Tab-separated table of N, CA and C in Angstrom:
chain	number	residue	atom	x	y	z
O	75	UNK	N	-424.841	239.145	58.184
O	75	UNK	CA	-424.076	238.064	57.615
O	75	UNK	C	-422.809	238.644	56.998
O	76	UNK	N	-421.677	238.104	57.354
O	76	UNK	CA	-420.395	238.554	56.837
O	76	UNK	C	-420.121	237.849	55.514
O	77	UNK	N	-420.089	238.639	54.427
O	77	UNK	CA	-419.939	238.102	53.086
O	77	UNK	C	-418.634	238.578	52.476
O	78	UNK	N	-417.988	237.703	51.705
O	78	UNK	CA	-416.805	238.072	50.932
O	78	UNK	C	-417.175	237.987	49.454
O	79	UNK	N	-416.692	238.954	48.684
O	79	UNK	CA	-416.903	238.945	47.247
O	79	UNK	C	-415.602	238.528	46.578
O	80	UNK	N	-415.659	237.458	45.807
O	80	UNK	CA	-414.527	237.037	44.994
O	80	UNK	C	-414.767	237.631	43.617
O	81	UNK	N	-413.836	238.460	43.169
O	81	UNK	CA	-414.054	239.122	41.887
O	81	UNK	C	-412.826	239.071	41.001
O	82	UNK	N	-413.037	239.470	39.755
O	82	UNK	CA	-411.962	239.529	38.776
O	82	UNK	C	-411.740	241.001	38.456
O	83	UNK	N	-410.562	241.489	38.834
O	83	UNK	CA	-410.189	242.883	38.586
O	83	UNK	C	-408.693	242.935	38.353
O	84	UNK	N	-408.275	243.925	37.619
O	84	UNK	CA	-406.841	244.098	37.408
O	84	UNK	C	-406.204	244.458	38.751
O	85	UNK	N	-404.934	244.122	38.928
O	85	UNK	CA	-404.255	244.526	40.164
O	85	UNK	C	-404.305	246.037	40.386
O	86	UNK	N	-404.245	246.818	39.310
O	86	UNK	CA	-404.303	248.280	39.447
O	86	UNK	C	-405.656	248.728	40.005
O	87	UNK	N	-406.753	248.130	39.518
O	87	UNK	CA	-408.084	248.479	40.025
O	87	UNK	C	-408.242	248.081	41.486
O	88	UNK	N	-407.758	246.901	41.843
O	88	UNK	CA	-407.845	246.446	43.232
O	88	UNK	C	-407.038	247.364	44.146
O	89	UNK	N	-405.853	247.775	43.690
O	89	UNK	CA	-405.009	248.657	44.497
O	89	UNK	C	-405.638	250.045	44.616
O	90	UNK	N	-406.292	250.513	43.564
O	90	UNK	CA	-406.964	251.819	43.621
O	90	UNK	C	-408.074	251.805	44.662
O	91	UNK	N	-408.842	250.723	44.721
O	91	UNK	CA	-409.893	250.610	45.743
O	91	UNK	C	-409.290	250.603	47.139
O	92	UNK	N	-408.200	249.864	47.310
O	92	UNK	CA	-407.514	249.811	48.598
O	92	UNK	C	-407.036	251.211	48.999
O	93	UNK	N	-406.435	251.920	48.050
O	93	UNK	CA	-405.907	253.256	48.328
O	93	UNK	C	-407.024	254.224	48.718
O	94	UNK	N	-408.155	254.159	48.003
O	94	UNK	CA	-409.295	255.029	48.352
O	94	UNK	C	-409.777	254.746	49.777
O	95	UNK	N	-409.893	253.476	50.118
O	95	UNK	CA	-410.345	253.120	51.467
O	95	UNK	C	-409.332	253.584	52.509
O	96	UNK	N	-408.062	253.412	52.228
O	96	UNK	CA	-406.995	253.805	53.157
O	96	UNK	C	-407.012	255.316	53.378
O	97	UNK	N	-407.099	256.073	52.284
O	97	UNK	CA	-407.059	257.528	52.386
O	97	UNK	C	-408.311	258.105	53.036
O	98	UNK	N	-409.457	257.482	52.809
O	98	UNK	CA	-410.703	257.986	53.405
O	98	UNK	C	-410.819	257.602	54.874
O	99	UNK	N	-410.130	256.535	55.255
O	99	UNK	CA	-410.240	256.061	56.632
O	99	UNK	C	-411.534	255.323	56.913
O	100	UNK	N	-412.344	255.138	55.880
O	100	UNK	CA	-413.619	254.444	56.037
O	100	UNK	C	-413.466	252.991	55.595
O	101	UNK	N	-413.969	252.071	56.393
O	101	UNK	CA	-413.876	250.668	55.985
O	101	UNK	C	-414.769	250.391	54.782
O	102	UNK	N	-414.353	249.425	53.972
O	102	UNK	CA	-415.191	249.022	52.853
O	102	UNK	C	-416.434	248.338	53.384
O	103	UNK	N	-417.511	248.425	52.609
O	103	UNK	CA	-418.773	247.821	53.039
O	103	UNK	C	-418.679	246.310	53.100
O	104	UNK	N	-417.871	245.721	52.219
O	104	UNK	CA	-417.732	244.270	52.242
O	104	UNK	C	-416.301	243.888	51.885
O	105	UNK	N	-415.938	242.693	52.270
O	105	UNK	CA	-414.592	242.191	51.979
O	105	UNK	C	-414.517	241.729	50.531
O	106	UNK	N	-413.353	241.919	49.915
O	106	UNK	CA	-413.119	241.482	48.544
O	106	UNK	C	-411.821	240.696	48.471
O	107	UNK	N	-411.829	239.664	47.681
O	107	UNK	CA	-410.607	238.959	47.299
O	107	UNK	C	-410.623	238.968	45.778
O	108	UNK	N	-409.605	239.583	45.187
O	108	UNK	CA	-409.603	239.787	43.745
O	108	UNK	C	-408.596	238.887	43.046
O	109	UNK	N	-408.961	238.485	41.841
O	109	UNK	CA	-408.110	237.689	40.970
O	109	UNK	C	-407.923	238.467	39.679
O	110	UNK	N	-406.751	238.367	39.082
O	110	UNK	CA	-406.426	239.158	37.892
O	110	UNK	C	-407.195	238.705	36.648
O	111	UNK	N	-407.534	237.421	36.574
O	111	UNK	CA	-408.249	236.892	35.410
O	111	UNK	C	-409.254	235.834	35.863
O	112	UNK	N	-410.294	235.595	35.056
O	112	UNK	CA	-411.218	234.501	35.394
O	112	UNK	C	-410.494	233.151	35.439
O	113	UNK	N	-409.507	232.980	34.566
O	113	UNK	CA	-408.760	231.718	34.542
O	113	UNK	C	-408.029	231.484	35.857
O	114	UNK	N	-407.461	232.536	36.430
O	114	UNK	CA	-406.775	232.402	37.712
O	114	UNK	C	-407.770	232.082	38.826
O	115	UNK	N	-408.926	232.733	38.805
O	115	UNK	CA	-409.953	232.444	39.804
O	115	UNK	C	-410.311	230.961	39.774
O	116	UNK	N	-410.568	230.413	38.572
O	116	UNK	CA	-410.968	229.005	38.462
O	116	UNK	C	-409.801	228.056	38.718
O	117	UNK	N	-408.582	228.496	38.487
O	117	UNK	CA	-407.418	227.654	38.798
O	117	UNK	C	-407.263	227.504	40.313
O	118	UNK	N	-407.474	228.596	41.029
O	118	UNK	CA	-407.350	228.563	42.492
O	118	UNK	C	-408.565	227.892	43.123
O	119	UNK	N	-409.749	228.198	42.632
O	119	UNK	CA	-410.980	227.706	43.249
O	119	UNK	C	-411.531	226.513	42.467
O	120	UNK	N	-410.839	225.401	42.586
O	120	UNK	CA	-411.267	224.173	41.929
O	120	UNK	C	-412.517	223.627	42.608
O	121	UNK	N	-413.096	222.612	42.018
O	121	UNK	CA	-414.306	222.005	42.586
O	121	UNK	C	-414.077	221.513	44.015
O	122	UNK	N	-412.963	220.854	44.265
O	122	UNK	CA	-412.674	220.339	45.614
O	122	UNK	C	-412.452	221.472	46.610
O	123	UNK	N	-411.842	222.561	46.156
O	123	UNK	CA	-411.615	223.704	47.047
O	123	UNK	C	-412.912	224.437	47.352
O	124	UNK	N	-413.849	224.498	46.382
O	124	UNK	CA	-415.178	225.049	46.642
O	124	UNK	C	-415.877	224.226	47.718
O	125	UNK	N	-415.725	222.916	47.610
O	125	UNK	CA	-416.325	222.016	48.601
O	125	UNK	C	-415.786	222.342	49.996
O	126	UNK	N	-414.480	222.581	50.092
O	126	UNK	CA	-413.881	222.972	51.374
O	126	UNK	C	-414.467	224.286	51.876
O	127	UNK	N	-414.567	225.274	50.989
O	127	UNK	CA	-415.112	226.561	51.417
O	127	UNK	C	-416.541	226.430	51.925
O	128	UNK	N	-417.323	225.577	51.270
O	128	UNK	CA	-418.711	225.390	51.719
O	128	UNK	C	-418.767	224.875	53.153
O	129	UNK	N	-417.918	223.910	53.498
O	129	UNK	CA	-417.972	223.375	54.868
O	129	UNK	C	-417.297	224.302	55.872
O	130	UNK	N	-416.443	225.209	55.394
O	130	UNK	CA	-415.760	226.124	56.306
O	130	UNK	C	-416.513	227.433	56.510
O	131	UNK	N	-417.479	227.744	55.649
O	131	UNK	CA	-418.274	228.966	55.799
O	131	UNK	C	-418.938	228.996	57.163
O	132	UNK	N	-418.594	229.992	57.951
O	132	UNK	CA	-419.221	230.165	59.255
O	132	UNK	C	-418.857	229.126	60.298
O	133	UNK	N	-417.914	228.242	59.999
O	133	UNK	CA	-417.575	227.149	60.920
O	133	UNK	C	-416.603	227.560	62.011
O	134	UNK	N	-415.932	228.695	61.848
O	134	UNK	CA	-414.906	229.091	62.803
O	134	UNK	C	-413.626	228.307	62.547
O	135	UNK	N	-412.614	228.505	63.394
O	135	UNK	CA	-411.339	227.820	63.197
O	135	UNK	C	-411.455	226.304	63.354
O	136	UNK	N	-410.829	225.567	62.441
O	136	UNK	CA	-410.796	224.106	62.513
O	136	UNK	C	-409.400	223.626	62.126
O	137	UNK	N	-409.079	222.425	62.518
O	137	UNK	CA	-407.809	221.825	62.111
O	137	UNK	C	-407.934	221.309	60.681
O	138	UNK	N	-406.810	221.083	60.053
O	138	UNK	CA	-406.830	220.513	58.704
O	138	UNK	C	-407.442	219.119	58.754
O	139	UNK	N	-407.136	218.378	59.786
O	139	UNK	CA	-407.709	217.039	59.944
O	139	UNK	C	-409.242	217.102	60.023
O	140	UNK	N	-409.757	218.075	60.763
O	140	UNK	CA	-411.210	218.237	60.882
O	140	UNK	C	-411.821	218.653	59.542
O	141	UNK	N	-411.144	219.542	58.822
O	141	UNK	CA	-411.643	219.947	57.504
O	141	UNK	C	-411.708	218.738	56.576
O	142	UNK	N	-410.692	217.896	56.608
O	142	UNK	CA	-410.673	216.690	55.772
O	142	UNK	C	-411.812	215.748	56.166
O	143	UNK	N	-412.062	215.620	57.457
O	143	UNK	CA	-413.148	214.761	57.922
O	143	UNK	C	-414.495	215.278	57.418
O	144	UNK	N	-414.676	216.606	57.472
O	144	UNK	CA	-415.960	217.192	57.065
O	144	UNK	C	-416.263	217.015	55.577
O	145	UNK	N	-415.221	216.962	54.751
O	145	UNK	CA	-415.449	216.768	53.312
O	145	UNK	C	-415.247	215.317	52.884
O	146	UNK	N	-414.852	214.466	53.840
O	146	UNK	CA	-414.687	213.045	53.541
O	146	UNK	C	-413.555	212.756	52.575
O	147	UNK	N	-412.446	213.479	52.743
O	147	UNK	CA	-411.306	213.318	51.849
O	147	UNK	C	-410.041	213.015	52.626
O	148	UNK	N	-409.042	212.547	51.909
O	148	UNK	CA	-407.717	212.255	52.452
O	148	UNK	C	-407.069	213.537	52.986
O	149	UNK	N	-406.460	213.456	54.161
O	149	UNK	CA	-405.882	214.639	54.797
O	149	UNK	C	-404.755	215.241	53.962
O	150	UNK	N	-403.963	214.410	53.292
O	150	UNK	CA	-402.852	214.928	52.484
O	150	UNK	C	-403.372	215.768	51.310
O	151	UNK	N	-404.409	215.291	50.651
O	151	UNK	CA	-404.995	216.038	49.534
O	151	UNK	C	-405.624	217.338	50.026
O	152	UNK	N	-406.316	217.279	51.142
O	152	UNK	CA	-406.942	218.477	51.717
O	152	UNK	C	-405.863	219.475	52.138
O	153	UNK	N	-404.765	218.973	52.693
O	153	UNK	CA	-403.659	219.849	53.080
O	153	UNK	C	-403.153	220.646	51.874
O	154	UNK	N	-403.015	219.995	50.723
O	154	UNK	CA	-402.574	220.683	49.507
O	154	UNK	C	-403.558	221.762	49.073
O	155	UNK	N	-404.853	221.440	49.143
O	155	UNK	CA	-405.867	222.427	48.774
O	155	UNK	C	-405.892	223.599	49.748
O	156	UNK	N	-405.743	223.310	51.017
O	156	UNK	CA	-405.738	224.375	52.023
O	156	UNK	C	-404.517	225.266	51.846
O	157	UNK	N	-403.382	224.680	51.537
O	157	UNK	CA	-402.178	225.471	51.288
O	157	UNK	C	-402.395	226.420	50.113
O	158	UNK	N	-403.008	225.939	49.044
O	158	UNK	CA	-403.296	226.799	47.888
O	158	UNK	C	-404.244	227.930	48.267
O	159	UNK	N	-405.261	227.643	49.066
O	159	UNK	CA	-406.221	228.673	49.482
O	159	UNK	C	-405.588	229.672	50.445
O	160	UNK	N	-404.684	229.206	51.298
O	160	UNK	CA	-403.948	230.116	52.179
O	160	UNK	C	-403.054	231.038	51.351
O	161	UNK	N	-402.338	230.476	50.384
O	161	UNK	CA	-401.439	231.267	49.540
O	161	UNK	C	-402.193	232.311	48.718
O	162	UNK	N	-403.429	231.999	48.339
O	162	UNK	CA	-404.249	232.932	47.559
O	162	UNK	C	-404.939	233.969	48.439
O	163	UNK	N	-404.835	233.825	49.765
O	163	UNK	CA	-405.463	234.775	50.672
O	163	UNK	C	-406.931	234.514	50.927
O	164	UNK	N	-407.404	233.327	50.531
O	164	UNK	CA	-408.818	232.990	50.722
O	164	UNK	C	-409.059	232.481	52.142
O	165	UNK	N	-408.143	231.682	52.654
O	165	UNK	CA	-408.224	231.192	54.033
O	165	UNK	C	-407.183	231.902	54.884
O	166	UNK	N	-407.388	231.863	56.187
O	166	UNK	CA	-406.426	232.424	57.135
O	166	UNK	C	-406.013	231.332	58.120
O	167	UNK	N	-404.837	231.503	58.699
O	167	UNK	CA	-404.360	230.578	59.728
O	167	UNK	C	-404.408	231.307	61.069
O	168	UNK	N	-404.920	230.630	62.090
O	168	UNK	CA	-404.986	231.226	63.432
O	168	UNK	C	-403.633	231.063	64.121
O	169	UNK	N	-403.468	231.739	65.244
O	169	UNK	CA	-402.214	231.656	65.994
O	169	UNK	C	-401.909	230.234	66.449
O	170	UNK	N	-402.950	229.442	66.694
O	170	UNK	CA	-402.726	228.069	67.158
O	170	UNK	C	-402.623	227.071	65.997
O	171	UNK	N	-402.531	227.583	64.751
O	171	UNK	CA	-402.290	226.716	63.602
O	171	UNK	C	-403.521	226.193	62.888
O	172	UNK	N	-404.701	226.507	63.415
O	172	UNK	CA	-405.913	226.059	62.719
O	172	UNK	C	-406.190	226.978	61.533
O	173	UNK	N	-407.115	226.576	60.697
O	173	UNK	CA	-407.474	227.376	59.535
O	173	UNK	C	-408.885	227.911	59.730
O	174	UNK	N	-409.136	229.055	59.094
O	174	UNK	CA	-410.457	229.660	59.218
O	174	UNK	C	-410.810	230.394	57.928
O	175	UNK	N	-412.064	230.264	57.545
O	175	UNK	CA	-412.643	231.068	56.474
O	175	UNK	C	-413.605	231.988	57.206
O	176	UNK	N	-413.192	233.242	57.447
O	176	UNK	CA	-413.943	234.102	58.370
O	176	UNK	C	-415.196	234.744	57.778
O	177	UNK	N	-415.873	234.029	56.915
O	177	UNK	CA	-417.072	234.561	56.264
O	177	UNK	C	-418.194	233.540	56.350
O	178	UNK	N	-419.421	234.038	56.262
O	178	UNK	CA	-420.594	233.169	56.301
O	178	UNK	C	-421.198	232.963	54.921
O	179	UNK	N	-420.745	233.783	53.956
O	179	UNK	CA	-421.274	233.678	52.597
O	179	UNK	C	-420.210	234.138	51.606
O	180	UNK	N	-420.327	233.623	50.379
O	180	UNK	CA	-419.405	233.968	49.299
O	180	UNK	C	-420.221	234.435	48.098
O	181	UNK	N	-419.780	235.544	47.530
O	181	UNK	CA	-420.382	236.051	46.300
O	181	UNK	C	-419.271	236.089	45.249
O	182	UNK	N	-419.535	235.536	44.073
O	182	UNK	CA	-418.558	235.556	42.989
O	182	UNK	C	-419.064	236.528	41.932
O	183	UNK	N	-418.155	237.418	41.509
O	183	UNK	CA	-418.556	238.469	40.595
O	183	UNK	C	-417.490	238.704	39.534
O	184	UNK	N	-417.882	238.505	38.266
O	184	UNK	CA	-417.016	238.905	37.163
O	184	UNK	C	-417.857	239.064	35.912
O	185	UNK	N	-417.324	239.799	34.960
O	185	UNK	CA	-418.036	240.131	33.740
O	185	UNK	C	-417.337	239.475	32.557
O	186	UNK	N	-418.082	238.779	31.743
O	186	UNK	CA	-417.556	238.178	30.523
O	186	UNK	C	-418.024	239.031	29.362
O	187	UNK	N	-417.082	239.580	28.596
O	187	UNK	CA	-417.428	240.466	27.478
O	187	UNK	C	-416.953	239.871	26.158
O	188	UNK	N	-417.596	240.287	25.097
O	188	UNK	CA	-417.167	239.882	23.761
O	188	UNK	C	-415.769	240.423	23.498
O	189	UNK	N	-414.966	239.652	22.787
O	189	UNK	CA	-413.579	240.049	22.514
O	189	UNK	C	-413.498	241.178	21.519
């Protein structure tokens, strides 16, 4: 099962992991999409966008119209959510213009510590 981990890490930590993988030439065991703060993660991944990710998990490439049909929402609103997810690097666009979430599972990981 192809899983992506959504995590909260500083940009420096995320870049250090990327650099280690690049220099070693070894692929990472799993895909990561990192956010600088928990607030940014929740701003990007709203309830409606989570709903989109659930229907797109393992679905392969689909049109925006099809994604809207699957979640039972207005295409214009779904288009806005998909644009936000594309800009955040969560979704990808295929050469023929469809969108894809190339994972079958999502893991969310962050640590909340006392101030």
